[in-house]
């Protein structure tokens, strides 16, 4: 399996832009490109899909076991010509100070993947060699096979940098990009703006591809990708074949709700669930013939005015939930099921009104990072991730089902309650990868099965 990882020395060095450019340039050559993203990111994969015309999958060594990662990678990369894995943050940045837990470096070792390292070379000369050497020596098991220099001032500048790196560090430079503000993608509080919201994205990608083809040696990158190291064959770690046979689950999919681990959706299909999509922005009602709902995260606050206008859909959804339809909602989905969203400027927009609280947008990030989740009612623990600029308005009517905690050096240093439960609906801020604990998925599927058979219990009345 041909594969490379594009990693950065740090965040904001052009890793995403260069990854996208390489994917698009390879796809232009009629290669079947399989994109991946290290870490719990939903936005970069939307760009990956746009430029490669293939679904991008997340790889996360904090959420998932090494064998699960190998299985998912092999399954999703088969029948493709080359896989391009975009790293996360800096090469060695992982969970806390553990470089072998959640980092790009760790993922490269798990998947035995050669690394192309992106270096910010603005205003640098020979000192760049010291920087690259540090990354090479910090973990000799990480196979750094090429360097791309970003924000280079001229061809002469690149030649100088290339010479000192290759002479003193013995890692080849495979190209560079000149400093260009036009290629910078706009940012928002959750990272990068989703692909569907970027104006003239096709034109911007075409412009980027021309620069990649001009300044970066794609043939050398393809050669580096032909790793001789094998990833051992791993059997499917989840034994749920047929567990969802006959069930139909509707998934919210539109501009407001698009944050899903693609492996979650693929797994639901594989166990027999038939997925239908719906749009809280555009549809008048839910699909009638369904046994459950899945409402992922996104940016409901950005589309709060449009969501409020669709009063007919909000009413239909609330009635179906009141009547016992099972639903699972994450982050933005949770916000949508409250009474409304209050924005920073004080404006308030009504949402579904299923839970007796409102979502308050905040300037400060409320939760960020990996968390452990206990679900006492189900006697299970799950690894998850949170990232949100909102919080719920507290009141004594809220019934929390999760205990969430963060660890440092193996000890719990923060703990809080989260996850609203009412009737057959569970909604919470943490994003959960179903492969992290299949028992959690089974519990959700069981609830849909009970509803379909007509004996689902209406809990917490």
Coordinates of C-alpha atoms in Angstrom, one line a residue:
X1 CA 0.0 0.0 0.0
X2 CA 1.6 3.2 -1.2
X3 CA 1.3 5.9 1.6
X4 CA 2.8 9.1 2.9
X5 CA 2.1 11.3 5.8
X6 CA 2.3 15.1 5.5
X7 CA 3.2 16.4 8.9
X8 CA 4.1 19.9 10.2
X9 CA 6.8 21.1 12.6
X10 CA 3.9 22.9 14.4
X11 CA 0.4 24.1 13.7
X12 CA -0.1 26.9 11.2
X13 CA 2.9 26.1 9.0
X14 CA 0.9 25.3 5.9
X15 CA 0.4 21.6 6.5
X16 CA -3.3 21.5 5.4
X17 CA -2.7 23.7 2.4
X18 CA 0.2 21.5 1.2
X19 CA -1.6 18.3 2.0
X20 CA -4.6 19.4 -0.1
X21 CA -2.4 20.6 -2.9
X22 CA -0.6 17.2 -3.1
X23 CA -3.9 15.3 -2.9
X24 CA -5.3 17.4 -5.7
X25 CA -2.2 17.2 -7.9
X26 CA -2.1 13.4 -7.5
X27 CA -5.8 13.1 -8.3
X28 CA -5.2 15.3 -11.4
X29 CA -2.8 12.6 -12.6
X30 CA -5.7 10.1 -12.5
X31 CA -4.4 8.4 -9.4
X32 CA -7.0 7.1 -6.9
X33 CA -6.1 9.1 -3.8
X34 CA -7.2 7.9 -0.3
X35 CA -7.1 10.8 2.2
X36 CA -6.8 10.4 6.0
X37 CA -6.6 12.8 8.9
X38 CA -4.8 12.2 12.1
X39 CA -6.8 13.2 15.1
X40 CA -10.5 14.1 15.8
X41 CA -10.9 16.7 13.1
X42 CA -14.1 17.0 10.9
X43 CA -13.2 20.0 8.8
X44 CA -10.0 19.1 7.1
X45 CA -11.6 15.9 5.8
X46 CA -14.3 17.9 4.1
X47 CA -11.5 19.6 2.0
X48 CA -9.8 16.2 1.5
X49 CA -13.0 14.9 0.0
X50 CA -13.4 17.9 -2.2
X51 CA -9.9 17.7 -3.8
X52 CA -9.7 13.9 -4.1
X53 CA -13.3 12.9 -4.7
X54 CA -12.9 10.3 -2.0
X55 CA -14.2 10.2 1.6
X56 CA -11.5 11.0 4.1
X57 CA -11.2 9.0 7.3
X58 CA -9.9 9.9 10.8
X59 CA -7.0 8.0 12.4
X60 CA -6.6 8.6 16.1
X61 CA -4.3 6.6 18.4
X62 CA -5.8 8.1 21.6
X63 CA -9.3 7.0 20.7
X64 CA -8.5 3.7 19.0
X65 CA -6.2 0.8 19.6
X66 CA -3.3 0.2 17.3
X67 CA -4.9 -3.0 15.8
X68 CA -8.1 -1.1 15.1
X69 CA -6.2 1.7 13.4
X70 CA -4.4 -0.9 11.2
X71 CA -7.7 -2.6 10.3
X72 CA -9.4 0.7 9.4
X73 CA -6.5 1.9 7.4
X74 CA -6.1 -1.3 5.4
X75 CA -9.9 -1.5 4.8
X76 CA -10.2 2.1 3.6
X77 CA -7.0 2.3 1.6
X78 CA -7.5 -0.9 -0.4
X79 CA -8.0 -0.5 -4.1
X80 CA -6.4 3.0 -4.0
X81 CA -3.2 4.0 -5.7
X82 CA -1.8 6.1 -2.9
X83 CA -2.9 7.2 0.6
X84 CA -2.1 10.7 1.9
X85 CA -2.3 11.1 5.6
X86 CA -2.5 14.7 6.9
X87 CA -1.0 15.0 10.3
X88 CA -2.2 17.0 13.3
X89 CA -0.6 20.0 15.0
X90 CA 3.2 19.5 15.3
X91 CA 4.8 16.1 14.4
X92 CA 5.3 15.1 18.0
X93 CA 2.3 16.8 19.6
X94 CA 0.1 14.2 21.2
X95 CA -1.9 13.8 24.4
X96 CA -0.2 15.9 27.1
X97 CA 3.6 15.4 26.9
X98 CA 3.2 11.8 25.5
X99 CA 4.5 11.9 21.9
X100 CA 3.4 8.3 21.5
X101 CA -0.2 8.9 22.2
X102 CA -2.3 10.7 19.6
X103 CA 0.5 12.3 17.7
X104 CA 1.3 12.2 14.0
X105 CA 4.7 10.6 14.8
X106 CA 2.9 7.8 16.7
X107 CA 0.6 7.2 13.8
X108 CA 3.5 7.1 11.3
X109 CA 5.1 4.4 13.4
X110 CA 1.8 2.4 13.8
X111 CA 1.3 2.4 10.0
X112 CA 5.0 2.3 9.1
X113 CA 4.5 5.4 6.9
X114 CA 7.2 7.7 5.5
X115 CA 6.8 11.3 6.6
X116 CA 7.1 14.4 4.6
X117 CA 7.8 17.2 7.1
X118 CA 6.6 20.8 6.4
X119 CA 8.9 23.5 7.8
X120 CA 8.2 27.2 8.1
X121 CA 11.3 28.6 6.5
X122 CA 10.4 32.3 6.6
X123 CA 13.5 34.4 7.4
X124 CA 15.7 31.3 7.9
X125 CA 19.1 30.4 6.6
X126 CA 21.5 27.7 7.9
X127 CA 19.6 27.5 11.2
X128 CA 16.9 25.5 9.4
X129 CA 19.3 22.5 9.4
X130 CA 19.3 22.6 13.2
X131 CA 15.6 22.6 13.3
X132 CA 15.2 19.7 10.9
X133 CA 18.0 17.7 12.7
X134 CA 16.1 18.1 16.0
X135 CA 13.0 16.5 14.4
X136 CA 15.1 13.7 13.0
X137 CA 16.9 12.8 16.2
X138 CA 14.0 13.3 18.7
X139 CA 12.6 9.9 17.7
X140 CA 14.7 7.9 15.3
X141 CA 11.9 5.4 14.7
X142 CA 10.0 8.1 12.9
X143 CA 10.8 7.8 9.2
X144 CA 11.2 11.4 7.9
X145 CA 11.9 10.9 4.2
X146 CA 11.4 14.4 2.8
X147 CA 11.2 18.1 3.6
X148 CA 8.9 20.7 2.1
X149 CA 9.8 24.3 2.9
X150 CA 7.0 26.8 3.2
X151 CA 7.0 30.6 3.1
X152 CA 10.2 30.7 1.1
X153 CA 11.2 34.1 -0.3
X154 CA 12.8 33.1 -3.6
X155 CA 14.3 30.2 -5.6
X156 CA 17.7 31.3 -4.4
X157 CA 16.5 31.2 -0.8
X158 CA 15.2 27.6 -1.4
X159 CA 18.5 26.5 -2.9
X160 CA 20.4 27.7 0.1
X161 CA 18.1 26.0 2.5
X162 CA 18.0 22.8 0.5
X163 CA 21.8 22.6 0.3
X164 CA 22.3 22.9 4.1
X165 CA 19.6 20.5 5.0
X166 CA 20.7 17.8 2.6
X167 CA 24.4 18.3 3.4
X168 CA 24.2 18.4 7.2
X169 CA 21.0 16.4 7.9
X170 CA 20.9 14.0 5.0
X171 CA 17.2 14.3 4.4
X172 CA 16.2 15.3 0.8
X173 CA 14.1 18.4 0.2
X174 CA 11.2 17.6 -2.2
X175 CA 10.2 21.2 -2.8
X176 CA 8.9 24.4 -1.4
X177 CA 6.1 27.0 -1.6
X178 CA 6.7 30.7 -1.8
X179 CA 5.1 32.9 0.7
X180 CA 1.6 33.7 -0.6
X181 CA -1.3 35.0 1.6
X182 CA -3.9 34.1 -1.1
X183 CA -3.5 30.4 -0.3
X184 CA -4.4 30.9 3.3
X185 CA -7.8 29.3 4.2
X186 CA -10.0 31.4 6.4
X187 CA -10.3 30.3 10.1
X188 CA -13.1 30.2 12.5
X189 CA -13.3 29.3 16.2
X190 CA -13.2 25.5 15.4
X191 CA -10.3 25.6 13.1
X192 CA -10.8 25.8 9.3
X193 CA -14.0 26.8 7.6
X194 CA -15.8 23.7 6.1
X195 CA -15.2 23.2 2.4
X196 CA -18.7 23.9 1.4
X197 CA -18.4 27.4 2.9
X198 CA -15.3 28.6 1.1
X199 CA -16.1 30.9 -1.9
X200 CA -14.6 29.9 -5.2
X201 CA -13.0 26.8 -3.7
X202 CA -12.5 25.1 -7.0
X203 CA -10.6 28.1 -8.4
X204 CA -8.4 28.2 -5.3
X205 CA -7.6 24.5 -5.5
X206 CA -6.7 24.8 -9.2
X207 CA -4.4 27.7 -8.4
X208 CA -2.8 25.7 -5.6
X209 CA -2.3 22.7 -7.8
X210 CA -0.4 24.8 -10.3
X211 CA 1.9 25.9 -7.5
X212 CA 2.4 22.4 -6.2
X213 CA 3.2 21.1 -9.7
X214 CA 5.7 24.0 -10.2
X215 CA 7.5 24.0 -6.9
X216 CA 7.2 20.4 -5.5
X217 CA 8.6 17.2 -6.9
X218 CA 5.6 14.9 -7.1
X219 CA 7.5 12.1 -8.7
X220 CA 9.8 12.0 -5.7
X221 CA 6.9 12.0 -3.3
X222 CA 5.3 9.1 -5.2
X223 CA 8.6 7.2 -5.0
X224 CA 8.9 7.9 -1.2
X225 CA 5.3 6.6 -0.8
X226 CA 6.3 3.1 -2.1
X227 CA 7.2 1.8 1.3
X228 CA 8.4 -1.8 1.5
X229 CA 7.3 -2.1 5.1
X230 CA 4.1 -4.1 5.5
X231 CA 1.2 -3.4 7.8
X232 CA 0.1 -6.8 9.2
X233 CA -3.4 -8.0 8.3
X234 CA -5.9 -7.4 11.1
X235 CA -9.4 -8.9 11.4
X236 CA -12.4 -6.6 12.0
X237 CA -12.2 -5.9 15.8
X238 CA -16.0 -5.4 15.9
X239 CA -18.1 -8.6 15.6
X240 CA -21.6 -7.1 15.0
X241 CA -22.4 -8.4 11.5
X242 CA -26.1 -8.4 11.0
X243 CA -26.8 -6.6 14.4
X244 CA -28.6 -3.8 12.7
X245 CA -30.4 -5.8 10.0
X246 CA -33.8 -4.3 9.2
X247 CA -33.3 -1.0 11.0
X248 CA -33.5 2.4 9.4
X249 CA -31.7 5.4 11.0
X250 CA -32.0 8.9 9.7
X251 CA -28.8 11.0 9.7
X252 CA -28.8 14.8 9.8
X253 CA -26.7 16.0 6.8
X254 CA -26.5 19.6 5.6
X255 CA -24.5 22.8 6.0
X256 CA -25.4 23.0 9.7
X257 CA -24.7 19.4 10.6
X258 CA -21.8 17.6 9.0
X259 CA -19.4 16.5 11.7
X260 CA -19.3 12.7 11.7
X261 CA -16.6 10.1 11.9
X262 CA -17.0 8.5 8.5
X263 CA -16.1 5.1 10.0
X264 CA -19.1 5.5 12.2
X265 CA -21.5 5.8 9.2
X266 CA -19.7 3.0 7.4
X267 CA -19.9 0.7 10.4
X268 CA -23.7 1.3 10.7
X269 CA -24.0 0.2 7.1
X270 CA -21.8 -2.8 7.6
X271 CA -23.9 -4.1 10.5
X272 CA -27.0 -3.9 8.4
X273 CA -28.5 -0.5 9.2
X274 CA -30.0 1.4 6.3
X275 CA -29.1 5.1 6.6
X276 CA -31.3 7.9 5.3
X277 CA -30.3 11.5 5.3
X278 CA -32.4 14.5 6.2
X279 CA -31.8 18.3 6.4
X280 CA -33.0 20.3 9.5
X281 CA -32.4 23.4 7.3
X282 CA -34.5 22.4 4.2
X283 CA -36.8 19.5 5.0
X284 CA -40.4 19.9 6.3
X285 CA -40.4 16.6 8.2
X286 CA -38.4 13.6 9.1
X287 CA -38.5 10.5 7.0
X288 CA -41.5 8.5 8.2
X289 CA -40.2 5.0 8.0
X290 CA -37.3 5.2 10.5
X291 CA -36.3 3.6 13.8
X292 CA -33.9 6.2 15.1
X293 CA -32.0 9.4 14.5
X294 CA -28.3 10.4 14.5
X295 CA -27.7 14.2 14.7
X296 CA -24.0 15.0 14.5
X297 CA -22.1 18.1 15.3
X298 CA -21.5 21.1 13.1
X299 CA -22.2 24.8 13.2
X300 CA -25.9 25.3 14.2
X301 CA -25.0 28.7 15.6
X302 CA -24.0 29.9 12.2
X303 CA -27.3 28.8 10.7
X304 CA -29.4 29.5 13.7
X305 CA -31.6 32.0 11.8
X306 CA -32.3 29.5 9.0
X307 CA -32.9 26.7 11.5
X308 CA -35.4 28.9 13.4
X309 CA -37.3 29.7 10.2
X310 CA -37.9 26.0 9.5
X311 CA -40.6 25.9 12.2
X312 CA -42.5 23.1 10.5
X313 CA -39.5 20.7 10.7
X314 CA -38.7 21.7 14.3
X315 CA -42.3 20.9 15.3
X316 CA -42.3 17.6 13.5
X317 CA -39.0 16.6 15.1
X318 CA -40.1 17.4 18.6
X319 CA -43.3 15.5 18.2
X320 CA -41.5 12.4 16.9
X321 CA -39.1 12.6 19.9
X322 CA -42.0 13.1 22.3
X323 CA -43.6 10.0 20.8
X324 CA -40.6 7.9 21.7
X325 CA -38.4 7.9 18.5
X326 CA -34.8 7.1 19.7
X327 CA -32.2 9.7 18.9
X328 CA -28.5 10.2 19.5
X329 CA -27.0 13.7 19.2
X330 CA -23.5 15.1 19.6
X331 CA -22.4 18.7 20.3
X332 CA -24.2 20.8 17.6
X333 CA -26.9 18.2 17.6
X334 CA -27.3 18.7 21.4
X335 CA -27.5 22.4 20.9
X336 CA -30.2 22.0 18.3
X337 CA -32.4 19.9 20.6
X338 CA -32.5 22.6 23.3
X339 CA -35.0 25.5 23.3
X340 CA -32.7 27.9 21.4
X341 CA -29.3 29.4 20.8
X342 CA -28.3 32.7 22.4
X343 CA -25.4 34.3 20.4
X344 CA -22.7 36.5 21.7
X345 CA -24.5 39.7 20.5
X346 CA -27.5 38.7 22.6
X347 CA -29.7 37.6 19.7
X348 CA -31.8 34.4 20.4
X349 CA -33.0 31.9 17.9
X350 CA -35.5 29.1 18.7
X351 CA -34.5 25.5 18.0
X352 CA -36.4 22.2 18.7
X353 CA -37.2 22.8 22.4
X354 CA -36.9 19.1 23.4
X355 CA -34.6 19.7 26.3
X356 CA -35.6 22.4 28.9
X357 CA -32.5 24.5 28.5
X358 CA -30.8 26.9 26.0
X359 CA -27.4 26.9 24.4
X360 CA -25.2 29.9 25.3
X361 CA -22.5 30.8 22.8
X362 CA -19.3 31.9 24.6
X363 CA -16.1 33.8 23.6
X364 CA -13.9 31.4 25.5
X365 CA -13.5 27.8 24.5
X366 CA -15.6 25.8 27.0
X367 CA -14.1 22.3 26.6
X368 CA -11.2 21.2 24.4
X369 CA -9.4 17.9 24.1
X370 CA -9.6 14.2 24.8
X371 CA -11.9 13.0 27.6
X372 CA -13.0 9.8 29.2
X373 CA -16.7 9.2 29.5
X374 CA -18.5 7.0 32.1
X375 CA -22.1 5.9 31.3
X376 CA -23.1 4.5 34.7
X377 CA -26.5 3.3 33.5
X378 CA -24.8 1.2 30.9
X379 CA -21.7 0.3 33.0
X380 CA -19.3 1.3 30.3
X381 CA -16.4 3.7 29.7
X382 CA -15.6 5.4 26.4
X383 CA -12.8 7.6 25.1
X384 CA -14.1 10.7 23.4
X385 CA -13.2 14.3 22.3
X386 CA -14.7 17.7 23.0
X387 CA -14.3 21.1 21.3
X388 CA -17.0 23.7 21.7
X389 CA -17.6 27.4 22.3
X390 CA -21.0 27.0 23.9
X391 CA -22.5 25.8 27.2
X392 CA -25.9 24.8 28.4
X393 CA -27.9 27.1 30.8
X394 CA -28.1 25.1 34.0
X395 CA -31.3 24.2 35.7
X396 CA -32.4 21.5 38.1
X397 CA -34.6 19.8 35.5
X398 CA -31.6 18.5 33.5
X399 CA -30.9 14.8 33.8
X400 CA -27.3 14.1 33.1
X401 CA -26.2 10.6 32.0
X402 CA -22.4 11.0 31.6
X403 CA -19.6 11.5 34.0
X404 CA -16.8 13.1 32.0
X405 CA -13.2 13.4 33.2
X406 CA -9.8 14.4 32.0
X407 CA -6.5 12.8 33.1
X408 CA -3.0 14.0 33.5
X409 CA -0.2 11.6 34.3
X410 CA -2.7 8.9 34.9
X411 CA -4.7 10.8 37.5
X412 CA -8.1 12.5 37.1
X413 CA -7.6 16.3 37.3
X414 CA -11.0 17.5 36.1
X415 CA -14.5 15.9 36.3
X416 CA -18.0 17.1 35.4
X417 CA -21.4 15.9 34.4
X418 CA -22.7 16.0 30.8
X419 CA -25.0 14.2 28.5
X420 CA -28.8 14.8 28.6
X421 CA -31.2 11.9 28.7
X422 CA -34.9 12.1 28.2
X423 CA -37.3 9.4 27.0
X424 CA -35.3 7.6 24.2
X425 CA -33.0 10.5 23.4
X426 CA -29.4 10.9 24.4
X427 CA -27.5 14.1 23.6
X428 CA -24.1 15.2 24.7
X429 CA -21.1 17.4 23.8
X430 CA -18.5 14.6 23.5
X431 CA -17.9 13.2 20.0
X432 CA -17.6 9.4 20.1
X433 CA -15.9 7.0 17.7
X434 CA -18.0 3.8 17.7
X435 CA -14.8 1.7 17.3
X436 CA -13.6 3.0 20.6
X437 CA -16.3 0.9 22.4
X438 CA -18.7 -1.2 20.4
X439 CA -20.9 -1.8 23.5
X440 CA -21.9 1.8 23.3
X441 CA -23.1 1.3 19.7
X442 CA -24.9 -1.9 20.6
X443 CA -26.8 0.1 23.3
X444 CA -27.9 2.7 20.8
X445 CA -28.9 0.0 18.2
X446 CA -30.8 -2.0 20.9
X447 CA -32.9 1.1 21.6
X448 CA -33.8 1.4 17.9
X449 CA -34.7 -2.3 17.8
X450 CA -37.0 -2.0 20.8
X451 CA -38.7 1.0 19.2
X452 CA -39.2 -0.9 16.0
X453 CA -40.7 -3.9 17.8
X454 CA -43.0 -1.6 19.7
X455 CA -41.7 -2.4 23.2
X456 CA -39.2 0.4 23.6
X457 CA -39.4 1.8 27.1
X458 CA -40.0 5.6 27.5
X459 CA -37.4 6.4 30.1
X460 CA -37.1 9.3 32.6
X461 CA -40.7 10.5 32.3

